[in-house]
Coordinates of C-alpha atoms in Angstrom, one line a residue:
M1 CA -15.1 22.3 -27.7
R2 CA -11.7 21.1 -26.7
K3 CA -10.5 21.1 -23.1
K4 CA -8.1 24.0 -23.7
T5 CA -11.0 26.1 -25.0
A6 CA -13.2 25.0 -22.1
I7 CA -10.5 26.2 -19.7
E8 CA -10.4 29.6 -21.5
M9 CA -14.2 29.9 -21.4
T10 CA -14.3 29.0 -17.7
K11 CA -11.7 31.8 -17.1
C12 CA -14.0 34.2 -18.9
L13 CA -16.9 33.2 -16.6
D14 CA -14.6 33.6 -13.5
D15 CA -13.7 37.1 -14.7
I16 CA -17.4 38.0 -15.3
S17 CA -18.3 36.7 -11.8
S18 CA -15.7 38.8 -10.2
G19 CA -16.7 41.8 -12.4
I20 CA -20.4 41.7 -11.4
E21 CA -19.3 41.8 -7.7
M22 CA -16.9 44.6 -8.3
I23 CA -19.6 46.7 -10.0
G24 CA -21.9 46.1 -7.0
N25 CA -19.2 47.4 -4.7
F26 CA -17.9 50.3 -6.9
K27 CA -21.0 51.3 -8.9
D28 CA -20.4 55.0 -8.3
N29 CA -16.8 54.8 -9.5
K30 CA -16.9 55.5 -13.3
Y31 CA -13.3 54.4 -13.9
V32 CA -13.8 51.0 -12.3
V33 CA -17.2 50.6 -14.0
S34 CA -15.7 51.5 -17.4
K35 CA -12.8 48.9 -17.0
V36 CA -15.2 46.2 -15.8
E37 CA -17.6 46.9 -18.7
K38 CA -14.8 46.6 -21.2
M39 CA -13.8 43.3 -19.6
F40 CA -17.4 42.1 -19.8
K41 CA -17.5 42.9 -23.5
E42 CA -14.3 41.1 -24.3
N43 CA -15.2 38.0 -22.3
L44 CA -18.8 37.8 -23.6
A45 CA -17.4 38.0 -27.2
K46 CA -15.1 35.1 -26.5
L47 CA -17.9 33.0 -25.0
D48 CA -20.2 33.9 -27.9
S49 CA -17.6 32.7 -30.5
E50 CA -17.2 29.3 -29.0
M51 CA -20.8 28.3 -28.1
D52 CA -23.3 26.4 -30.3
D53 CA -26.9 27.6 -30.7
I54 CA -28.0 26.5 -27.2
G55 CA -25.0 28.0 -25.6
K56 CA -25.4 31.2 -27.5
E57 CA -28.9 31.6 -26.0
Q58 CA -27.4 31.3 -22.5
V59 CA -24.8 33.9 -23.3
E60 CA -27.5 36.3 -24.6
A61 CA -29.4 35.8 -21.4
L62 CA -26.1 36.5 -19.5
K63 CA -25.6 39.7 -21.4
E64 CA -29.1 41.0 -20.4
A65 CA -28.4 40.0 -16.7
I66 CA -25.1 41.9 -16.7
K67 CA -26.7 44.9 -18.5
S68 CA -29.4 45.0 -15.8
V69 CA -26.7 44.5 -13.1
D70 CA -28.7 41.6 -11.8
A71 CA -26.1 39.8 -9.7
P72 CA -28.2 36.8 -8.6
E73 CA -29.4 36.1 -12.2
T74 CA -25.8 36.6 -13.5
K75 CA -24.5 34.0 -11.0
R76 CA -27.2 31.6 -11.9
L77 CA -26.5 31.9 -15.6
I78 CA -22.8 31.5 -15.0
S79 CA -23.5 28.3 -13.2
E80 CA -25.6 27.0 -16.1
I81 CA -23.0 27.9 -18.7
R82 CA -20.3 26.2 -16.6
T83 CA -22.4 23.0 -16.7
F84 CA -23.0 23.4 -20.4
I85 CA -19.3 23.8 -21.1
S86 CA -18.3 20.8 -18.9
K87 CA -20.9 18.6 -20.8
N88 CA -19.6 19.7 -24.2
I89 CA -15.9 19.2 -23.9
V90 CA -14.5 16.9 -26.6
Y91 CA -11.3 15.1 -25.6
K92 CA -9.0 14.2 -28.5
V93 CA -7.5 10.7 -28.1
V94 CA -4.9 9.8 -30.8
F95 CA -3.5 6.3 -31.3
M96 CA -0.2 6.1 -33.1
P97 CA 0.6 2.4 -34.0
Y98 CA 3.4 1.7 -36.4
K99 CA 2.9 -2.0 -37.4
A100 CA -0.6 -3.1 -38.5
S101 CA 0.1 -6.5 -37.1
M102 CA 0.6 -5.0 -33.7
W103 CA -2.5 -2.9 -33.7
D104 CA -4.2 -5.3 -31.3
S105 CA -2.0 -4.0 -28.5
L106 CA -4.1 -0.8 -28.7
E107 CA -7.4 -1.8 -30.4
S108 CA -9.7 -2.4 -27.5
I109 CA -8.7 0.9 -25.9
W110 CA -9.5 2.6 -29.2
M111 CA -12.9 0.8 -29.3
A112 CA -13.6 2.1 -25.8
A113 CA -12.5 5.7 -26.7
D114 CA -14.5 5.5 -30.0
K115 CA -17.7 4.6 -28.1
D116 CA -17.1 7.4 -25.5
E117 CA -19.3 10.3 -26.4
R118 CA -16.8 12.6 -24.7
C119 CA -14.0 11.6 -27.0
E120 CA -12.9 12.0 -30.6
A121 CA -10.6 9.0 -31.3
L122 CA -8.2 9.1 -34.2
V123 CA -5.9 6.3 -35.5
V124 CA -2.8 7.7 -37.1
P125 CA -0.5 4.9 -38.3
I126 CA 3.0 6.4 -38.2
T127 CA 5.8 6.0 -40.7
Y128 CA 8.8 3.9 -40.0
Y129 CA 12.0 2.8 -41.7
E130 CA 13.5 -0.6 -42.3
L131 CA 17.2 -0.7 -41.5
D132 CA 20.2 -2.5 -43.0
D133 CA 22.9 -4.3 -41.0
K134 CA 24.7 -0.9 -40.5
R135 CA 21.4 0.6 -39.0
N136 CA 20.9 2.8 -42.1
P137 CA 17.3 3.4 -43.3
I138 CA 16.7 1.4 -46.6
K139 CA 13.0 1.6 -46.9
K140 CA 10.3 4.0 -45.8
V141 CA 7.0 2.2 -44.7
N142 CA 3.6 3.2 -43.6
E143 CA 1.0 0.5 -43.1
R144 CA -2.1 2.6 -43.0
D145 CA -3.7 0.5 -45.8
L146 CA -3.2 -2.7 -43.9
F147 CA -5.4 -1.9 -40.9
P148 CA -8.8 -3.4 -40.5
E149 CA -11.5 -1.8 -42.7
Y150 CA -13.5 -0.8 -39.6
V151 CA -10.7 1.3 -38.4
N152 CA -10.8 4.8 -40.0
T153 CA -7.1 5.8 -40.2
V154 CA -5.6 9.2 -40.8
N155 CA -2.6 9.9 -43.0
D156 CA 0.3 10.9 -40.7
E157 CA 1.7 13.3 -43.3
E158 CA -1.6 15.2 -43.2
Y159 CA -2.2 15.1 -39.5
D160 CA -1.2 18.3 -37.8
L161 CA 0.0 17.0 -34.5
E162 CA 1.7 20.3 -33.5
N163 CA -1.5 22.3 -33.8
D164 CA -4.1 19.6 -32.9
L165 CA -2.5 19.1 -29.5
P166 CA -4.4 15.9 -28.5
D167 CA -5.3 15.3 -24.9
I168 CA -4.0 11.7 -25.0
I169 CA -1.6 9.9 -27.3
Y170 CA -1.2 6.1 -27.1
I171 CA 1.9 4.4 -28.5
H172 CA 3.3 0.9 -28.7
N173 CA 6.8 1.5 -30.1
P174 CA 9.1 2.5 -27.2
Y175 CA 12.5 2.4 -28.9
D176 CA 12.7 5.9 -30.5
D177 CA 16.2 6.0 -32.1
T178 CA 17.5 2.7 -30.6
N179 CA 15.7 0.0 -32.5
L180 CA 18.0 -2.2 -34.6
I181 CA 15.6 -3.5 -37.1
T182 CA 13.0 -0.8 -37.7
R183 CA 12.8 2.8 -36.6
V184 CA 9.9 5.2 -36.5
D185 CA 10.2 8.6 -38.0
S186 CA 11.9 11.1 -35.6
R187 CA 8.7 13.1 -35.4
Y188 CA 7.2 10.3 -33.4
Y189 CA 10.0 9.8 -30.8
S190 CA 8.5 9.8 -27.3
W191 CA 10.2 13.0 -26.2
N192 CA 8.8 14.8 -29.2
L193 CA 5.2 13.5 -28.8
K194 CA 5.2 14.5 -25.2
K195 CA 5.6 18.2 -26.2
Y196 CA 2.1 18.1 -27.9
C197 CA -0.2 16.1 -25.6
E198 CA -1.3 16.1 -22.0
K199 CA -0.9 12.4 -21.4
L200 CA 1.5 10.1 -23.4
V201 CA 0.6 6.4 -22.7
Y202 CA 2.8 3.4 -23.7
L203 CA 1.6 -0.2 -23.9
P204 CA 4.0 -2.9 -25.1
Y205 CA 3.4 -4.1 -28.7
Y206 CA 4.2 -7.6 -27.4
K207 CA 2.3 -9.6 -24.9
W208 CA 4.2 -9.5 -21.6
I209 CA 5.2 -12.9 -20.3
D210 CA 5.6 -12.9 -16.6
G211 CA 9.0 -14.1 -15.6
V212 CA 10.2 -14.1 -19.2
S213 CA 9.9 -10.7 -20.8
S214 CA 12.7 -8.3 -20.2
P215 CA 12.0 -5.9 -17.4
I216 CA 14.6 -3.4 -18.5
L217 CA 13.1 -0.1 -19.5
G218 CA 14.4 2.3 -22.2
D219 CA 14.8 6.1 -22.3
F220 CA 11.2 6.5 -23.4
S221 CA 10.1 5.8 -19.8
N222 CA 11.3 9.3 -18.9
F223 CA 8.8 10.9 -21.2
V224 CA 5.6 8.9 -21.1
D225 CA 3.1 9.5 -18.4
Y226 CA 2.0 5.9 -18.0
L227 CA 3.6 2.5 -18.8
I228 CA 0.7 0.1 -18.8
L229 CA 1.5 -3.6 -18.5
G230 CA -0.7 -6.7 -18.4
S231 CA -0.4 -7.7 -14.8
D232 CA 0.8 -6.6 -11.3
A233 CA 3.5 -9.3 -11.6
A234 CA 4.9 -7.5 -14.7
V235 CA 4.9 -4.2 -12.9
S236 CA 6.6 -5.7 -9.9
D237 CA 9.3 -7.3 -12.1
C238 CA 10.0 -3.9 -13.8
K239 CA 10.2 -2.1 -10.4
K240 CA 12.7 -4.6 -9.1
H241 CA 14.9 -3.8 -12.1
L242 CA 14.7 -0.1 -12.2
S243 CA 18.2 0.2 -10.9
E244 CA 19.5 -1.9 -13.8
S245 CA 17.4 0.2 -16.2
A246 CA 19.0 3.3 -14.9
D247 CA 22.5 1.8 -15.3
A248 CA 21.7 0.8 -18.9
L249 CA 20.7 4.4 -19.6
G250 CA 23.5 6.0 -17.7
V251 CA 21.2 8.1 -15.5
D252 CA 20.9 8.7 -11.8
K253 CA 19.3 5.7 -10.1
D254 CA 17.3 7.6 -7.4
N255 CA 15.9 10.1 -9.8
F256 CA 15.0 7.5 -12.4
E257 CA 13.3 5.2 -9.8
K258 CA 11.3 8.2 -8.4
S259 CA 10.3 9.3 -11.9
V260 CA 9.3 5.9 -13.3
S261 CA 8.0 3.9 -10.4
N262 CA 4.5 5.6 -10.2
K263 CA 4.1 5.4 -14.0
L264 CA 4.1 1.6 -14.0
L265 CA 0.5 0.2 -13.9
G266 CA -0.7 -3.4 -14.3
I267 CA -4.2 -2.6 -15.6
G268 CA -4.4 -5.4 -18.2
S269 CA -3.7 -6.3 -21.8
P270 CA -5.8 -5.4 -24.8
Y271 CA -4.4 -8.4 -26.5
I272 CA -6.5 -10.7 -24.3
D273 CA -9.6 -8.7 -25.2
K274 CA -8.9 -9.5 -28.9
V275 CA -8.4 -13.2 -28.3
R276 CA -11.6 -13.6 -26.4
R277 CA -13.6 -11.6 -29.0
I278 CA -12.7 -13.6 -32.1
N279 CA -14.4 -16.7 -33.5
K280 CA -15.2 -18.3 -36.8
N281 CA -18.4 -16.2 -37.2
N282 CA -16.4 -12.9 -37.1
T283 CA -13.1 -14.1 -38.6
P284 CA -13.7 -15.3 -42.2
F285 CA -11.5 -18.1 -43.7
P286 CA -8.9 -16.4 -45.9
S287 CA -9.7 -16.6 -49.6
E288 CA -6.0 -17.1 -50.5
W289 CA -5.7 -20.2 -48.3
D290 CA -6.6 -23.6 -49.8
A291 CA -9.3 -25.0 -47.5
S292 CA -8.9 -28.5 -49.0
K293 CA -5.5 -28.8 -47.3
M294 CA -7.3 -28.6 -43.9
N295 CA -10.4 -30.6 -44.5
G296 CA -10.7 -33.5 -42.1
K297 CA -7.2 -32.8 -40.6
K298 CA -5.8 -31.5 -37.4
V299 CA -4.4 -28.0 -38.0
F300 CA -1.3 -26.8 -36.3
L301 CA -0.2 -23.2 -36.0
Y302 CA 3.6 -23.2 -36.2
N303 CA 4.8 -20.0 -34.6
L304 CA 8.2 -19.2 -36.1
T305 CA 9.8 -16.5 -34.0
L306 CA 12.8 -14.2 -34.4
R307 CA 14.2 -15.5 -31.1
E308 CA 14.2 -19.0 -32.5
I309 CA 16.5 -18.0 -35.4
F310 CA 18.6 -15.6 -33.3
N311 CA 19.2 -18.1 -30.4
F312 CA 20.0 -21.1 -32.6
R313 CA 21.7 -19.0 -35.2
S314 CA 20.6 -21.6 -37.8
L315 CA 17.4 -22.9 -39.5
G316 CA 18.0 -26.5 -38.4
K317 CA 15.1 -26.6 -35.9
V318 CA 12.8 -25.0 -38.4
K319 CA 13.6 -27.6 -41.1
H320 CA 13.3 -30.5 -38.6
T321 CA 9.8 -29.3 -37.5
L322 CA 8.6 -28.8 -41.0
D323 CA 9.8 -32.3 -41.9
F324 CA 7.6 -33.7 -39.1
F325 CA 4.5 -32.0 -40.4
K326 CA 5.3 -33.1 -43.9
E327 CA 5.6 -36.7 -42.8
N328 CA 2.2 -36.5 -41.1
R329 CA 0.5 -34.7 -43.9
D330 CA -2.2 -37.4 -44.3
D331 CA -4.1 -36.1 -41.2
V332 CA -2.2 -32.9 -40.3
C333 CA -2.0 -29.5 -41.9
V334 CA 0.3 -26.8 -40.7
I335 CA -0.2 -23.0 -40.8
L336 CA 3.3 -21.6 -40.9
R337 CA 3.4 -18.1 -39.4
P338 CA 6.9 -16.4 -39.5
H339 CA 7.3 -13.3 -37.4
P340 CA 6.2 -10.3 -39.5
L341 CA 9.7 -8.8 -39.3
M342 CA 11.5 -12.0 -40.1
R343 CA 13.0 -11.1 -43.4
A344 CA 13.8 -7.5 -42.3
A345 CA 15.4 -8.9 -39.1
L346 CA 17.5 -11.4 -41.0
N347 CA 18.6 -8.8 -43.5
S348 CA 19.6 -6.5 -40.7
M349 CA 21.2 -8.9 -38.2
F350 CA 21.9 -12.3 -40.0
P351 CA 22.1 -11.6 -43.7
N352 CA 24.0 -14.9 -44.1
L353 CA 20.8 -16.8 -43.3
L354 CA 18.4 -14.8 -45.6
A355 CA 18.9 -16.9 -48.8
E356 CA 18.5 -20.2 -46.8
Y357 CA 15.4 -18.9 -45.2
D358 CA 13.9 -17.9 -48.5
C359 CA 14.7 -21.4 -49.8
V360 CA 12.8 -23.0 -46.8
I361 CA 9.8 -20.8 -47.5
Q362 CA 9.8 -21.7 -51.2
E363 CA 10.0 -25.4 -50.5
F364 CA 7.2 -25.1 -48.0
R365 CA 5.0 -23.4 -50.6
R366 CA 5.9 -26.0 -53.3
D367 CA 5.3 -29.1 -51.1
G368 CA 1.7 -28.2 -50.3
Y369 CA 1.3 -29.7 -46.9
G370 CA 0.2 -26.4 -45.2
V371 CA -0.5 -22.7 -45.7
L372 CA 1.8 -19.8 -45.2
D373 CA 0.3 -17.1 -43.0
E374 CA 1.8 -13.7 -44.0
K375 CA -1.3 -11.8 -42.9
E376 CA -0.9 -8.8 -40.6
D377 CA -3.7 -10.2 -38.4
M378 CA -2.3 -13.3 -36.5
Y379 CA -5.7 -14.0 -35.0
V380 CA -7.0 -15.6 -38.2
S381 CA -4.6 -18.5 -37.5
F382 CA -5.8 -18.6 -33.9
V383 CA -9.4 -19.2 -35.1
W384 CA -8.7 -21.7 -37.9
S385 CA -6.1 -23.9 -36.1
D386 CA -6.6 -26.7 -33.6
A387 CA -3.3 -26.3 -31.7
C388 CA -0.1 -24.2 -31.6
Y389 CA 3.6 -25.2 -31.6
G390 CA 6.4 -22.7 -30.9
M391 CA 8.8 -21.1 -28.6
R392 CA 7.7 -20.3 -25.1
R393 CA 9.2 -16.9 -25.2
S394 CA 6.8 -15.4 -27.7
S395 CA 3.9 -13.0 -27.4
L396 CA 1.9 -15.2 -29.9
T397 CA 2.4 -18.3 -27.8
E398 CA 1.4 -16.5 -24.6
L399 CA -1.8 -15.2 -26.2
Y400 CA -2.7 -18.5 -27.8
R401 CA -3.3 -20.1 -24.5
Y402 CA -6.3 -17.7 -24.0
T403 CA -8.1 -19.6 -26.9
G404 CA -8.4 -22.6 -24.6
K405 CA -6.8 -24.8 -27.4
P406 CA -3.7 -26.9 -26.6
L407 CA -0.2 -25.7 -27.3
L408 CA 3.3 -27.3 -27.1
V409 CA 6.2 -25.0 -26.3
Y410 CA 9.9 -25.2 -26.1
D411 CA 13.1 -23.3 -25.2
S412 CA 16.2 -22.8 -27.2
D413 CA 19.5 -24.3 -26.0
N414 CA 20.5 -20.9 -24.8
E415 CA 17.4 -20.8 -22.5
S416 CA 17.4 -24.4 -21.3
N417 CA 18.0 -23.2 -17.7
H418 CA 15.2 -20.7 -17.8
N419 CA 12.5 -21.3 -15.1
Q420 CA 9.8 -22.0 -17.6
R421 CA 6.3 -21.7 -16.2
C422 CA 3.5 -23.5 -18.0
E423 CA 0.8 -22.8 -15.5
A424 CA -2.0 -22.9 -18.0
S425 CA -3.9 -26.2 -18.2
N426 CA -3.7 -26.2 -22.0
M427 CA 0.0 -25.6 -22.2
F428 CA 2.7 -28.4 -22.5
T429 CA 6.4 -28.2 -22.7
E430 CA 8.8 -30.3 -24.9
R431 CA 10.8 -31.1 -21.8
N432 CA 7.9 -33.4 -20.8
M433 CA 6.3 -34.2 -24.1
T434 CA 7.5 -34.7 -27.7
L435 CA 5.8 -33.3 -30.8
P436 CA 4.5 -36.8 -31.8
E437 CA 3.1 -37.3 -28.3
F438 CA 1.4 -33.9 -28.5
L439 CA -0.1 -34.8 -31.9
K440 CA -1.5 -38.0 -30.3
I441 CA -3.3 -35.8 -27.7
L442 CA -4.7 -33.6 -30.4
R443 CA -6.0 -36.6 -32.3
E444 CA -7.9 -37.6 -29.2
N445 CA -9.7 -34.3 -29.3
K446 CA -9.0 -33.3 -25.7
G447 CA -10.3 -29.9 -25.0
Y448 CA -9.0 -27.3 -22.6
A449 CA -10.6 -24.1 -21.2
V450 CA -8.9 -21.0 -19.8
N451 CA -10.8 -18.3 -18.1
D452 CA -8.8 -16.3 -15.6
E453 CA -10.1 -12.8 -16.0
D454 CA -13.3 -11.0 -15.3
G455 CA -15.7 -9.9 -18.0
T456 CA -14.7 -6.2 -18.2
E457 CA -12.4 -5.6 -21.2
N458 CA -8.9 -4.4 -20.3
G459 CA -9.2 -1.7 -23.0
K460 CA -12.1 -0.1 -21.3
K461 CA -10.3 -0.3 -17.9
I462 CA -7.3 1.5 -19.4
H463 CA -9.4 4.1 -21.2
D464 CA -11.4 4.9 -18.1
F465 CA -8.3 5.2 -16.0
V466 CA -6.5 7.7 -18.3
M467 CA -9.7 9.7 -18.8
H468 CA -10.2 10.0 -15.1
K469 CA -6.7 11.5 -14.9
I470 CA -7.5 13.9 -17.7
L471 CA -10.9 14.9 -16.3
F472 CA -9.6 15.7 -12.8
N473 CA -6.2 17.1 -14.0
L474 CA -4.3 14.4 -12.0

């Protein structure tokens, strides 16, 4: 039974407990006895309708105890039924991702909830719209069919959110009506979702980069119950900027800080769980990729980010990088992975670059010195590459370091004064090393290991935390 039903059944037991005491005190008062017996009948009927076969046996025994006005036996059975109810509550936990490529921000939490016998976990990929440069919807999209086969998804048009009333909803899109590139359907704005669940939990769809990711929070933070980040440092950074967030939203600073401060939690990132779980045994080589291009070669993952295009406002850096890989094609293969929203972003914000970008991709396909990774799952490239090259300010770049493989990162000109931190032993920066020098290191087969977290998956930690709040009504 659901928690709401369990509460109603517990109320029935409370009434019956009070009623058996009242009959003992007023057994000669026919009016009181009549009222109490009517209440018994109504509450026992409610209990009977919600119990399974084992529970029904206990309810039948309770009926006999009440009929015999056996107060001790009635109290004992009420206690048994309370225990039965508490052990049979099913908590509905609903995950509402919008991009299949960003499912990993929630996946290990879903895995923990799916294994929890107390829970029914549903994945409901939600509809979103691609926008043009005037922020008008031009395409309706739902990526339900792009999720991994082991994830049983539910059609959001068939899911009755308003009547299902889940106990917990997890989301990873915080922008509601303010996103400039894509926008979720208004039914799934945070303020609407909060109407229909007990706990609304947000995790970033990107991997937080301490000291780099923006700590400014949007309006959604007023409606979610928890904002779960990957580290205490991320939480601290957001708390330091709550005043700025309030200014950006045009709300009272004191009230905003009081409302949001306790919601920020640095429990951990499901992304890291994913990186540490994947390997060549559980991540097949894609059938659409040409393995012969990689045989006997060092394989680079080139992480082409939105920020790289937006900050440089040109494709010059991209072309220069691809020329380098082309020149070294004898012993190097490149996996080119553009951001999943690259074309939609260019169409929306830099339409003048779209044709040039398409030309770059066409030439890359034609020249045959690498493979184009357009898969929703970026982790395939993690497994089948030897190293990574890309901008420091990227979720993919930050996650790749947890593979233990080497990576070379760079800033754009607009970020050259940024206090870049490459604390991982397998991370190098272009300020200190060129791409040819990095390739030389890779050719020498130097290995790097990163292991800076304990063995408990972050997803389970997050699930256990939120369930604790639900169980104890905190």
